PDB file of C-alpha atoms in Angstrom:
ATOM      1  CA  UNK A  18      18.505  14.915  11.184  1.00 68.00           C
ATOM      2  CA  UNK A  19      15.195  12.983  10.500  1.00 74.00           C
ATOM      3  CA  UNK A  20      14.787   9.565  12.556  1.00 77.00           C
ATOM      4  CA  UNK A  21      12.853   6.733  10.694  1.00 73.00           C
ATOM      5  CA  UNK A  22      11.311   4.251  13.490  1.00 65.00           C
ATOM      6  CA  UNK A  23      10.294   0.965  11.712  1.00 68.00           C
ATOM      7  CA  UNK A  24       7.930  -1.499  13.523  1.00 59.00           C
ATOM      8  CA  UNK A  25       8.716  -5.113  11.945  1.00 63.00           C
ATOM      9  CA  UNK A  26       6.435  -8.306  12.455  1.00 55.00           C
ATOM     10  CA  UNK A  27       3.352  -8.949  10.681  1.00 54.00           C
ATOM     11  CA  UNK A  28       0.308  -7.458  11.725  1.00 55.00           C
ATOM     12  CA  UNK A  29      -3.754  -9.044  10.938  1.00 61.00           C
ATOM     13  CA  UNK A  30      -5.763  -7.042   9.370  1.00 71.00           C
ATOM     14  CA  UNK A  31      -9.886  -7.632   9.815  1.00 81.00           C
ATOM     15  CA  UNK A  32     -10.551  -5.996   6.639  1.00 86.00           C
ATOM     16  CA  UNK A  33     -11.869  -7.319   3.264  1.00 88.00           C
ATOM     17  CA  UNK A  34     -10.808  -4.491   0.503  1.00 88.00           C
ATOM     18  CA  UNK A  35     -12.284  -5.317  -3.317  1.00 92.00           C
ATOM     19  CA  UNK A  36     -10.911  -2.930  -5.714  1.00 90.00           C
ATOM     20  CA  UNK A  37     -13.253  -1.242  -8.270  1.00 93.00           C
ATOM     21  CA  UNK A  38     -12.864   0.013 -11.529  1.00 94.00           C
ATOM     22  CA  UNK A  39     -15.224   2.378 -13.191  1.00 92.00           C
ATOM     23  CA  UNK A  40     -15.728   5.027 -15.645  1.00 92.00           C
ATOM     24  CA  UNK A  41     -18.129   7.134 -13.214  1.00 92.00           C
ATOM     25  CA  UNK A  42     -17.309   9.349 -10.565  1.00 91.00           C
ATOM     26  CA  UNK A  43     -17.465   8.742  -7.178  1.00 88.00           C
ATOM     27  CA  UNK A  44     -20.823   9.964  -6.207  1.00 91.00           C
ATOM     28  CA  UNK A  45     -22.353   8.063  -8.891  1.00 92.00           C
ATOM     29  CA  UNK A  46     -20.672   4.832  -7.993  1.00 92.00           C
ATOM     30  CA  UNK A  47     -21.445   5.305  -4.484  1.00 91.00           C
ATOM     31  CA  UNK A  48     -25.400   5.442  -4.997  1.00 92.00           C
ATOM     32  CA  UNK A  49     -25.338   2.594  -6.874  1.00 91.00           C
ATOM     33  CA  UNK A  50     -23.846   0.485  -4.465  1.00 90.00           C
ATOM     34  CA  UNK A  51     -25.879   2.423  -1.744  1.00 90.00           C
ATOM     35  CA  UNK A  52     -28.475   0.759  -4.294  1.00 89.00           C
ATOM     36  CA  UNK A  53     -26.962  -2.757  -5.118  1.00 87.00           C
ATOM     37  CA  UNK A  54     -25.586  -3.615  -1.669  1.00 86.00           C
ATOM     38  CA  UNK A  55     -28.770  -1.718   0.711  1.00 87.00           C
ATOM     39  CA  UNK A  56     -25.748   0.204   2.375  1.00 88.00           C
ATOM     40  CA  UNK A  57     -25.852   3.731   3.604  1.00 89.00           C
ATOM     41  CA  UNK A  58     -22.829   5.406   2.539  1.00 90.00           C
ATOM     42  CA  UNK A  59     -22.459   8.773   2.245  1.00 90.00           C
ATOM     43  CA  UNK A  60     -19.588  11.941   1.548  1.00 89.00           C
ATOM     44  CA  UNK A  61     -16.903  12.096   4.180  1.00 84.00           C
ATOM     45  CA  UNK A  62     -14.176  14.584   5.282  1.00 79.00           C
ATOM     46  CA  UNK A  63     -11.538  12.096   2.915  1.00 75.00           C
ATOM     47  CA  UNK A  64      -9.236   9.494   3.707  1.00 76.00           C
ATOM     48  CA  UNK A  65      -6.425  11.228   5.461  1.00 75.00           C
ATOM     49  CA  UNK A  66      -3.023   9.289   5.108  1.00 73.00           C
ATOM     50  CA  UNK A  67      -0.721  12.319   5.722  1.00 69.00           C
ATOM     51  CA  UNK A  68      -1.601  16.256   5.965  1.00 73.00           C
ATOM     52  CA  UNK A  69      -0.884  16.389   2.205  1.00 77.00           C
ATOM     53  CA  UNK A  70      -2.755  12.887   1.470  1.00 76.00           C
ATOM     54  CA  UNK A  71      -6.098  13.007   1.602  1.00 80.00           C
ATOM     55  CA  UNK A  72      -8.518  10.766  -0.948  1.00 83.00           C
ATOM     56  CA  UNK A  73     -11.889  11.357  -1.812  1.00 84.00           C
ATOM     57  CA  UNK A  74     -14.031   8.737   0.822  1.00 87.00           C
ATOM     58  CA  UNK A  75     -17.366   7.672   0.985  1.00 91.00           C
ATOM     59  CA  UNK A  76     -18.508   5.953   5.037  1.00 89.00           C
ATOM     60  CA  UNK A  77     -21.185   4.177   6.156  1.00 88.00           C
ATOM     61  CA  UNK A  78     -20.866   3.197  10.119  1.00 81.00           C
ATOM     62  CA  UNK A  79     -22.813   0.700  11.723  1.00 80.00           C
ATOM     63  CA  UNK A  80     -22.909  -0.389  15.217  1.00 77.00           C
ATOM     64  CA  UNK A  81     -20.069  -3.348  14.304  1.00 82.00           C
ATOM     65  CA  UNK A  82     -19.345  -2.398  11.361  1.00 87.00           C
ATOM     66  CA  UNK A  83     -17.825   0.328   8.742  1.00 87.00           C
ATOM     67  CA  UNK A  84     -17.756   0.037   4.999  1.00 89.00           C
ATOM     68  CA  UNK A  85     -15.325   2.708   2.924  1.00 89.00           C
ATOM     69  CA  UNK A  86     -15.684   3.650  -0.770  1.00 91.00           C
ATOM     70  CA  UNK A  87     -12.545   5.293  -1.245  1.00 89.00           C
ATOM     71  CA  UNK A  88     -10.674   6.654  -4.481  1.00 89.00           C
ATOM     72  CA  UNK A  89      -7.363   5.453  -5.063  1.00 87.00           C
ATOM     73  CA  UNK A  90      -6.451   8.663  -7.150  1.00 87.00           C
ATOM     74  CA  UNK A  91      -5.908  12.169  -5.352  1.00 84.00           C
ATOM     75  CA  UNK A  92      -4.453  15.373  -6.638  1.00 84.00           C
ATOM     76  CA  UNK A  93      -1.388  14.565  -4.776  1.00 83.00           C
ATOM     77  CA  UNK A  94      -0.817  10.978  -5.871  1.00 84.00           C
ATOM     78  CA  UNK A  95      -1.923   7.178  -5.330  1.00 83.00           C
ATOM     79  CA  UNK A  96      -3.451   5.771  -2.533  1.00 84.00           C
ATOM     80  CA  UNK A  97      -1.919   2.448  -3.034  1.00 81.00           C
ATOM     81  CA  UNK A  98       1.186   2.456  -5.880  1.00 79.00           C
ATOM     82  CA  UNK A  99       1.321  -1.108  -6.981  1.00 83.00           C
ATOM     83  CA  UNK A 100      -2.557  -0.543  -7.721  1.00 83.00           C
ATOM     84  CA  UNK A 101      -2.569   2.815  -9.997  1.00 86.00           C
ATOM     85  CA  UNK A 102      -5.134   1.573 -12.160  1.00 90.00           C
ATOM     86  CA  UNK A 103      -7.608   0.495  -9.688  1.00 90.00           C
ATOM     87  CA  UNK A 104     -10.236   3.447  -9.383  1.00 91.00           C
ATOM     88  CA  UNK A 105     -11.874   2.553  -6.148  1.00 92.00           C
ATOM     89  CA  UNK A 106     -11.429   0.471  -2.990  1.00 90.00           C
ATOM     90  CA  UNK A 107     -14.310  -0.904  -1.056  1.00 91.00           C
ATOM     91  CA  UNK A 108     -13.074  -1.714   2.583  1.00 88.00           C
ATOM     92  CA  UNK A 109     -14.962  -3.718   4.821  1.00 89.00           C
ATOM     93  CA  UNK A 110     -13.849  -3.491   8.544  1.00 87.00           C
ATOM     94  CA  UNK A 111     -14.659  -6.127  10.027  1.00 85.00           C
ATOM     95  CA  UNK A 112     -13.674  -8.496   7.296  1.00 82.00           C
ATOM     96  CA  UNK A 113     -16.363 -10.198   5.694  1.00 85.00           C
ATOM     97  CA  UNK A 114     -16.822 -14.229   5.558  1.00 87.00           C
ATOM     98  CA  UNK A 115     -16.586 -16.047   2.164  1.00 88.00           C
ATOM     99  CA  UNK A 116     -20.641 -16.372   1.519  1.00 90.00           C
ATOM    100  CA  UNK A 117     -20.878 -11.960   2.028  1.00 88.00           C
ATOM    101  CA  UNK A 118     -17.812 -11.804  -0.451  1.00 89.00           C
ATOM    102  CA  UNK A 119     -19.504 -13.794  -3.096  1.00 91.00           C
ATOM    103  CA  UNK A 120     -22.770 -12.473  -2.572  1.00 90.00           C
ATOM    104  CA  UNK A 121     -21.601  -8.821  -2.710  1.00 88.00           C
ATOM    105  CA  UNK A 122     -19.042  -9.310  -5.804  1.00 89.00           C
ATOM    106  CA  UNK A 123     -22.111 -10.974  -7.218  1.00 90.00           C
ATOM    107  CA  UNK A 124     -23.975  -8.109  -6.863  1.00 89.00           C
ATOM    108  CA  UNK A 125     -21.840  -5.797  -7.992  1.00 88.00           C
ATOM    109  CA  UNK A 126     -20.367  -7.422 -11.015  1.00 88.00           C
ATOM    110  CA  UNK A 127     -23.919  -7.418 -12.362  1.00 87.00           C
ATOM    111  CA  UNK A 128     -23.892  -3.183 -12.099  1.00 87.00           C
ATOM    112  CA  UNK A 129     -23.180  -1.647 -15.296  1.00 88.00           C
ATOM    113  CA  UNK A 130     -21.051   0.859 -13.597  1.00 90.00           C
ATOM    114  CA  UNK A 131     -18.900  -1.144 -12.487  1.00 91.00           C
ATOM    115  CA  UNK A 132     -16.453  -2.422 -15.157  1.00 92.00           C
ATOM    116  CA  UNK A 133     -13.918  -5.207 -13.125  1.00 92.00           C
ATOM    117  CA  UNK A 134     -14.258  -6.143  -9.369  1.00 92.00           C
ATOM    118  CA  UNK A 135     -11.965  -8.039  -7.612  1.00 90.00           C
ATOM    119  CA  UNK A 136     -10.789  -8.984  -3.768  1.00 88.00           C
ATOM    120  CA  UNK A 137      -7.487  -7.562  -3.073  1.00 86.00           C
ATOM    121  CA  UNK A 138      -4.963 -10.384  -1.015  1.00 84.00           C
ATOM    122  CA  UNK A 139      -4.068  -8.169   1.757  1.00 79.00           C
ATOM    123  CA  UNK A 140      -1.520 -10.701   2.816  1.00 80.00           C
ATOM    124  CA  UNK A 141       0.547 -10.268  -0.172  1.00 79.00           C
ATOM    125  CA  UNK A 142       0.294  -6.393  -0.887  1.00 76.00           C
ATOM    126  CA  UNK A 143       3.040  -4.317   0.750  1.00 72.00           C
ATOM    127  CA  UNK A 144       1.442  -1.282   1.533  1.00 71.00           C
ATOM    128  CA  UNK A 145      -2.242  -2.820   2.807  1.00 71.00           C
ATOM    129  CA  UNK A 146      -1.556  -0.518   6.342  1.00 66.00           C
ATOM    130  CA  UNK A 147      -2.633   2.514   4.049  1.00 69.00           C
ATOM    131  CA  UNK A 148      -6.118   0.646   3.869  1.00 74.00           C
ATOM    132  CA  UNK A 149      -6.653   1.044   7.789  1.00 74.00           C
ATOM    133  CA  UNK A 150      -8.474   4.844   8.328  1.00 66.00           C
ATOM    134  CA  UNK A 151      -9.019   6.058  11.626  1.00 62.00           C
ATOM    135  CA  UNK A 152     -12.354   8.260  11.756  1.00 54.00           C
TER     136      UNK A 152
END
């Protein structure tokens, strides 16, 4: 028989995630907020949530800090369920302060790739743990 461990209490997470819709691909996307934003981020392995779960994921890794482009849609499913019309999440880890978020949505909402941008309330969305990727 399968045993199901649950950890309960509420856990912080020091991430800012804004989720992306767009009618390029990934690659495309990604250079243009390479462009937009003066980040570096570049093709990675995926986003690996389970051997079967893996999403297509873009990584840039500074000293401090590590931005994620990743795609919410795989072969095998959604990266986050409630959010199967979101495209894209852009995951900032560390979290960002309130005058980088504004400045960067700013930025953003003025590509014409980009059709809605938005910051997603990780306090309030049930499966935000999916957002955490351990490279």
């Amino acid at each position: 028989m399968k045993t199901t461990h649950t950890l309960e209490g509420a856990f912080d997470l020091d991430l800012t995630v804004f989720a992306i819709n767009s009618h390029v691909k990934g690659y495309n996307l990604c250079w243009h907020i390479n462009k937009g934003l003066g980040l570096s981020l570049k093709k990675n392995r995926g986003a690996v949530i389970s051997e079967k779960e893996i999403f297509p994921c873009f990584v840039s890794s500074e000293e401090k800090e590590k931005v994620f482009l990743v795609q919410n849609k795989s072969k095998t499913g959604v990266l986050l369920a409630q959010k199967k019309k979101i495209d894209f999440f852009l995951i900032f880890e560390p979290g960002l302060i309130n005058e980088k978020k504004k400045e960067f949505i700013s930025k953003l909402s003025k590509s014409s790739k980009i059709l809605l941008i938005f910051e997603l309330d990780l306090e309030i969305e049930p499966q935000a743990h999916r957002l955490v990727f351990n490279d």
